[in-house]
Coordinates of C-alpha atoms in Angstrom, one line a residue:
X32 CA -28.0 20.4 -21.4
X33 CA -27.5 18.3 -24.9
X34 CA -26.7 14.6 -23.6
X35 CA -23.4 13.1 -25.0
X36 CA -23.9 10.2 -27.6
X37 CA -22.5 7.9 -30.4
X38 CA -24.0 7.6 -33.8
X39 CA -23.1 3.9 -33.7
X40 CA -23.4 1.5 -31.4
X41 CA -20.2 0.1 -31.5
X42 CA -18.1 2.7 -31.4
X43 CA -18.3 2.9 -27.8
X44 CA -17.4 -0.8 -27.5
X45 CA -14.3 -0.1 -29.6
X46 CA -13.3 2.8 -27.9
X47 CA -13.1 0.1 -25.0
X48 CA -11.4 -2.5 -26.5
X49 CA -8.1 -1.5 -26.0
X50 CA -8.5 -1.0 -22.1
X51 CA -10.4 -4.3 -22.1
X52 CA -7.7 -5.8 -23.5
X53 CA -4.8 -4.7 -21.2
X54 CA -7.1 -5.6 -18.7
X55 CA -7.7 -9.0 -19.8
X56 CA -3.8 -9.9 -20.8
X57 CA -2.7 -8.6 -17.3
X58 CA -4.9 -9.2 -14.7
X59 CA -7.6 -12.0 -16.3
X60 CA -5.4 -14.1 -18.1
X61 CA -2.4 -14.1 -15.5
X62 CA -5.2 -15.1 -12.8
X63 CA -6.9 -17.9 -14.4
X64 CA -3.3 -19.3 -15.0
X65 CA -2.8 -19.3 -10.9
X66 CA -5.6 -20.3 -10.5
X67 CA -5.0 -23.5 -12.8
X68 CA -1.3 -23.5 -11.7
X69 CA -2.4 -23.7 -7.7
X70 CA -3.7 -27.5 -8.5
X71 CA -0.3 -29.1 -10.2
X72 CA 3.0 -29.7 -9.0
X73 CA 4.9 -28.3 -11.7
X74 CA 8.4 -28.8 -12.7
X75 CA 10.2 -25.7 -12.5
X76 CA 12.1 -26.3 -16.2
X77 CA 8.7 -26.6 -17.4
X78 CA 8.8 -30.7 -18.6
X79 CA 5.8 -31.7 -16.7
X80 CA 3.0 -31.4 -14.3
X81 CA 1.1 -33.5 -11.9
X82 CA -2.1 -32.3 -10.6
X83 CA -2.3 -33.0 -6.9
X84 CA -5.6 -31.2 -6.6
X85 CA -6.3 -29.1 -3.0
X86 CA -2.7 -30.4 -1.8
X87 CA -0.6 -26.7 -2.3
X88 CA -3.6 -25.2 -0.3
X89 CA -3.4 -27.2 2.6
X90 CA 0.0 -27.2 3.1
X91 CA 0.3 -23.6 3.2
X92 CA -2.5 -23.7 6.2
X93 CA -0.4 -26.0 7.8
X94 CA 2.8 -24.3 7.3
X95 CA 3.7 -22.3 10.5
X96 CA 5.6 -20.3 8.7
X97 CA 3.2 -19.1 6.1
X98 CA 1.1 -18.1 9.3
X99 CA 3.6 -16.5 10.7
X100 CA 4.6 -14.4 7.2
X101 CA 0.9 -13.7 7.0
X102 CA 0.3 -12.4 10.5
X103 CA 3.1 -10.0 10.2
X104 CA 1.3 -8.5 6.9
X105 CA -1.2 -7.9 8.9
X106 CA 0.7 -5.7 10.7
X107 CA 2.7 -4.2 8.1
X108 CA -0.2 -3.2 6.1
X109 CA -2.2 -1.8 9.6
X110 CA 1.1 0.3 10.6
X111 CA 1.8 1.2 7.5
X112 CA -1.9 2.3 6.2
X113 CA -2.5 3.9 9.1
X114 CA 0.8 6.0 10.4
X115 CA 1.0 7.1 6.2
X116 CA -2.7 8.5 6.6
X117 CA -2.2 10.6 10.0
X118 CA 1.1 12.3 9.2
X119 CA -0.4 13.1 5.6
X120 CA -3.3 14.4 7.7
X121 CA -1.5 16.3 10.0
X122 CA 1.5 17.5 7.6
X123 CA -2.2 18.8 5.2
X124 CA -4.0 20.7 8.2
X125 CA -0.4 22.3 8.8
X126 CA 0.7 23.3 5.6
X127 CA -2.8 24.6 4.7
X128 CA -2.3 27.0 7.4
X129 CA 0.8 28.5 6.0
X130 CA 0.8 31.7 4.4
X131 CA 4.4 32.6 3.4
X132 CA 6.0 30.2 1.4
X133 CA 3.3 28.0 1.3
X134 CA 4.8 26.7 -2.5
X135 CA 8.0 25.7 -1.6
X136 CA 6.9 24.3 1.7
X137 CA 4.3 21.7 -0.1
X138 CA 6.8 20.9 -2.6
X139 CA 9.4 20.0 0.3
X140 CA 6.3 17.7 1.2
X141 CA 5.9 16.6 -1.8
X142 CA 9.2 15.5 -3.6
X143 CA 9.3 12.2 -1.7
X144 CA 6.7 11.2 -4.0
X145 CA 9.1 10.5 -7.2
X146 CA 11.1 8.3 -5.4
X147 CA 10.7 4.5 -6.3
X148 CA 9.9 2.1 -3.9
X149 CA 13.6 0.7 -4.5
X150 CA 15.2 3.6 -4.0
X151 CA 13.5 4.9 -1.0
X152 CA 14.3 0.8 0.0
X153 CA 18.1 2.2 -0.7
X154 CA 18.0 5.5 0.5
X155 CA 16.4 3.4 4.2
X156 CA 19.5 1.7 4.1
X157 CA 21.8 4.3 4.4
X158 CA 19.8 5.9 7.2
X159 CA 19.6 2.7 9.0
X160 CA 23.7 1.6 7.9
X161 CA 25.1 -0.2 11.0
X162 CA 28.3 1.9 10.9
X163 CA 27.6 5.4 9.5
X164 CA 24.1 5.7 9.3
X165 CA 22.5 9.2 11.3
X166 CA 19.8 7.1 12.6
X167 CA 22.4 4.8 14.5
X168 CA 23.6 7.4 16.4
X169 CA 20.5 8.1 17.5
X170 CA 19.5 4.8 18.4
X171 CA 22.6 4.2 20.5
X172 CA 21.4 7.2 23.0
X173 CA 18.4 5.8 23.9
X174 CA 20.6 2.3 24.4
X175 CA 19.0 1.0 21.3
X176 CA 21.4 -1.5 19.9
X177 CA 20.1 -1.1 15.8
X178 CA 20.4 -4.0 14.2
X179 CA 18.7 -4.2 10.6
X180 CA 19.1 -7.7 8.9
X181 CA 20.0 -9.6 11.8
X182 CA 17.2 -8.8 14.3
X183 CA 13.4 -9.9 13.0
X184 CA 12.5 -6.8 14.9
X185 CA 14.9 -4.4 14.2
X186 CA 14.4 -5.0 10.3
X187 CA 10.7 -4.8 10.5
X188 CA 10.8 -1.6 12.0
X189 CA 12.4 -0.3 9.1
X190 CA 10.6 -1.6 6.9
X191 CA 7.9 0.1 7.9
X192 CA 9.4 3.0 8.5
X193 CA 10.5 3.5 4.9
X194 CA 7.6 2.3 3.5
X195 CA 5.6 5.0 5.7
X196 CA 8.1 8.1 4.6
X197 CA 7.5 6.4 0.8
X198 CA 3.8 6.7 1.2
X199 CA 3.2 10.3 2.9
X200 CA 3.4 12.9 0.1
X201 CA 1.1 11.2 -1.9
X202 CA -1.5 11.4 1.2
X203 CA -0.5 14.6 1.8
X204 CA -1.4 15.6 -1.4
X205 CA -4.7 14.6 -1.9
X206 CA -5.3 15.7 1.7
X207 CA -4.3 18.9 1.0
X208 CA -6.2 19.2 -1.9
X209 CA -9.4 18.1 0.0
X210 CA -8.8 20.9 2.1
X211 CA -8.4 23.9 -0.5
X212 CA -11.7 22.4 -1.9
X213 CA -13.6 23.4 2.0
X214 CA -15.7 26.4 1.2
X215 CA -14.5 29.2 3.4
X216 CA -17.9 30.4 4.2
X217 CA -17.9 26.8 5.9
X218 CA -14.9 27.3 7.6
X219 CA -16.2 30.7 8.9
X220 CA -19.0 29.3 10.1
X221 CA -17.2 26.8 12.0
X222 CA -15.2 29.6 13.5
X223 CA -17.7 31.1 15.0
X224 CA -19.6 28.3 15.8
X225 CA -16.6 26.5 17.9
X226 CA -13.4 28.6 18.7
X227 CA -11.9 25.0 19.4
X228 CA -9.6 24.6 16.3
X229 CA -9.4 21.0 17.7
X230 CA -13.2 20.8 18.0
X231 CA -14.1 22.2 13.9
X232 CA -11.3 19.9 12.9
X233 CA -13.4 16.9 13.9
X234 CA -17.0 18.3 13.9
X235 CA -16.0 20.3 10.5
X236 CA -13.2 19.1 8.6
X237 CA -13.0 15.4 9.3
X238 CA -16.2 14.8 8.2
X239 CA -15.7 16.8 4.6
X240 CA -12.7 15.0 4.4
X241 CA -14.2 11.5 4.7
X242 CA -14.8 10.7 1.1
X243 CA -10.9 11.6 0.4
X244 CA -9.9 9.6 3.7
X245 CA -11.9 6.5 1.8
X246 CA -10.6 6.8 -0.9
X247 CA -6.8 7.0 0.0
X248 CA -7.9 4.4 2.8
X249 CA -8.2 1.9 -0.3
X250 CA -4.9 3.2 -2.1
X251 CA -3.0 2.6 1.2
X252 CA -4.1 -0.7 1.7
X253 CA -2.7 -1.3 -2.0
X254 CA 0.3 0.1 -1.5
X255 CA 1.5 -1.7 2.0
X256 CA 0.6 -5.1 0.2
X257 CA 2.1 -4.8 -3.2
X258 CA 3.9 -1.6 -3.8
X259 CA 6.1 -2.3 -1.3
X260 CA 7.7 -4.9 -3.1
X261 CA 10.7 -3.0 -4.2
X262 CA 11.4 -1.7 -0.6
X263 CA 11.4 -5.6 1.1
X264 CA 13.2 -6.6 -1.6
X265 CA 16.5 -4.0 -1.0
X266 CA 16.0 -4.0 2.7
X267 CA 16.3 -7.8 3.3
X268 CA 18.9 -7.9 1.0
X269 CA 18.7 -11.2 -0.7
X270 CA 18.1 -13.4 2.0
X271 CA 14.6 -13.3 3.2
X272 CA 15.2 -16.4 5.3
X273 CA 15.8 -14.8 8.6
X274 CA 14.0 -11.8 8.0
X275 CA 10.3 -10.6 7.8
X276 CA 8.0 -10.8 4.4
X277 CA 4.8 -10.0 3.2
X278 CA 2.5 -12.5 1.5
X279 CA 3.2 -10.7 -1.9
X280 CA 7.3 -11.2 -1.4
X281 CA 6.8 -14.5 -0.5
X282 CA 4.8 -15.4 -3.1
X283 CA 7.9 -14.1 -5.6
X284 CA 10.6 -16.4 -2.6
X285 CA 9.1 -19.5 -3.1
X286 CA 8.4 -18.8 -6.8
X287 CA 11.0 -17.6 -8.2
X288 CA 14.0 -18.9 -6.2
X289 CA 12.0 -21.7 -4.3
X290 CA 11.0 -23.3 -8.1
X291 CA 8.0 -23.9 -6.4
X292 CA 5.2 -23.1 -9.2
X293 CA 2.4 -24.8 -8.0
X294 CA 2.9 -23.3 -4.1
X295 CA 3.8 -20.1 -4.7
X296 CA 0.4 -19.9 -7.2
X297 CA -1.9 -21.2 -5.0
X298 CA -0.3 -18.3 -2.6
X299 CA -1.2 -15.7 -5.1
X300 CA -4.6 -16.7 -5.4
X301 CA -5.5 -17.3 -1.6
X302 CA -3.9 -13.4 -1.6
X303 CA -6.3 -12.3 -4.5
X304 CA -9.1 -13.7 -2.7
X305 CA -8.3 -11.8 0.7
X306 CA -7.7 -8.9 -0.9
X307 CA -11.0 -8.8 -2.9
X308 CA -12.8 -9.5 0.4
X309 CA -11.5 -6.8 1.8
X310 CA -12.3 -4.1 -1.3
X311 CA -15.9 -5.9 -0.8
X312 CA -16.1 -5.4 2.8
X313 CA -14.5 -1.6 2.7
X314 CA -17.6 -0.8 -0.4
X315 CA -20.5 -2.6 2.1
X316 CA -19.6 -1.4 5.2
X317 CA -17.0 1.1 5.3
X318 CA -18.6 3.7 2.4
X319 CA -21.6 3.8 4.0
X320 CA -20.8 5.8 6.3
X321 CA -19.0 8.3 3.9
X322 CA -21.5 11.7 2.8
X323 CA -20.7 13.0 -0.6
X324 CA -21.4 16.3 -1.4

């Protein structure tokens, strides 16, 4: 097979620039500015700074309540990542079992997908409304007494909720994909290997699947830190005070209607460096124990 290749050296680098340079005016430049921005106290009109060194650091350690925002992202992100991967899972194995109407019942899947996170936020709060919402009624059954925005709990188990019911189709997608792509001589093999269907979905399947499951694994992890922006930001309404954050919606609270520059920057890089830990640590330790084929 003739090997690809450019008559000029540069012409490869120029076919670059232009995705080096998005690149480096979103994501380089805005960094290094936090990063500068984390060491000065800045006025939030913009007529002066005064550099204070490690002092916006420290106080966030010593805030309780940026520990306590930053445990519950913890949580959001682990609930979230992992209840969007299983029902994608499970939602894949099923519909890849269907045989009549197998279109429409993927697109029914599917079409949750083109929804923006502030809209599915919306959409959440109509379900959840404390008057007229279905999911009320259903509450109030079980003696459940709903209340989203006023109880910490109550408004962080919608959050998740929606943020979950955002993320499936996409999961389900790639899942289902990764499933098609099985050989069926494989799967026959399996069949008559193991008549569990149980036992070939985690001796046969699971293990095929693994380089798909990494993959969204990473994606999932993106999407309950950042992506979820818009949905926090409809359910709590305007007044996070009461109710729960993540670290990236408290970064834009203390920013943006806090004035506080210099705090809310050294919050976006302390998040930058957890979050390229983790990306490190998921490469190291987590892909090794993934088999591509």
């Amino acid at each position: 097979m003739k090997r690809a290749g450019f008559d000029s050296r540069w012409l490869p680098i120029l076919l670059l620039v232009p995705q080096l340079t998005i690149i480096a005016v979103f994501f380089y430049w805005p960094a290094v500015y936090a990063l500068k921005s984390s060491f000065f106290l800045q006025d939030p009109f913009g007529f002066g700074q005064t550099f204070v060194g490690l002092e916006n650091y420290t106080s966030l350690f010593d805030s309780s309540e940026y520990l306590k925002v930053a445990n519950f992202t913890v949580l959001f992100t682990v609930l979230v990542t992992f209840f969007s991967l299983a029902l994608a899972l499970l939602l894949a194995v099923k519909a890849d079992n269907v045989l009549r109407g197998a279109k429409t019942y993927r697109t029914l899947l599917m079409w949750v997908y083109a929804v923006a996170p502030p809209v599915a936020g919306f959409m959440g709060l109509l379900l959840f409304n404390q008057r007229w919402g279905p999911l009320m009624e259903l509450f109030g059954q079980f003696g459940w007494e709903f209340e989203m925005g006023a109880d910490y709990s109550d408004t962080a188990f919608a959050m998740i909720m929606i943020s979950i019911w955002k993320q499936v189709p996409v999961n389900f997608i790639f899942f289902l994909s990764g499933l098609q792509a099985i050989p069926k001589a494989v799967r026959e093999a399996a069949l008559i290997d193991n008549r569990s269907a149980s036992g070939r979905f985690w001796d046969v399947t699971f293990p095929l699947l693994a380089p798909t499951g990494f993959f969204l694994l990473i994606i999932n992890i993106t999407y309950a830190l950042f992506d979820t922006f818009g949905v926090i930001d409809t359910v709590v309404r305007g007044e996070p005070s009461n109710n729960p954050m993540t670290l990236v919606y408290k970064v834009y609270v203390d920013g943006f209607r806090g004035n506080d520059l210099g705090g809310s920057s050294a919050q976006s890089v302390i998040l930058m460096v957890l979050v390229l830990a983790l990306t490190v640590f998921q490469f190291r330790m987590v892909e090794r124990r993934i088999h591509y084929t």
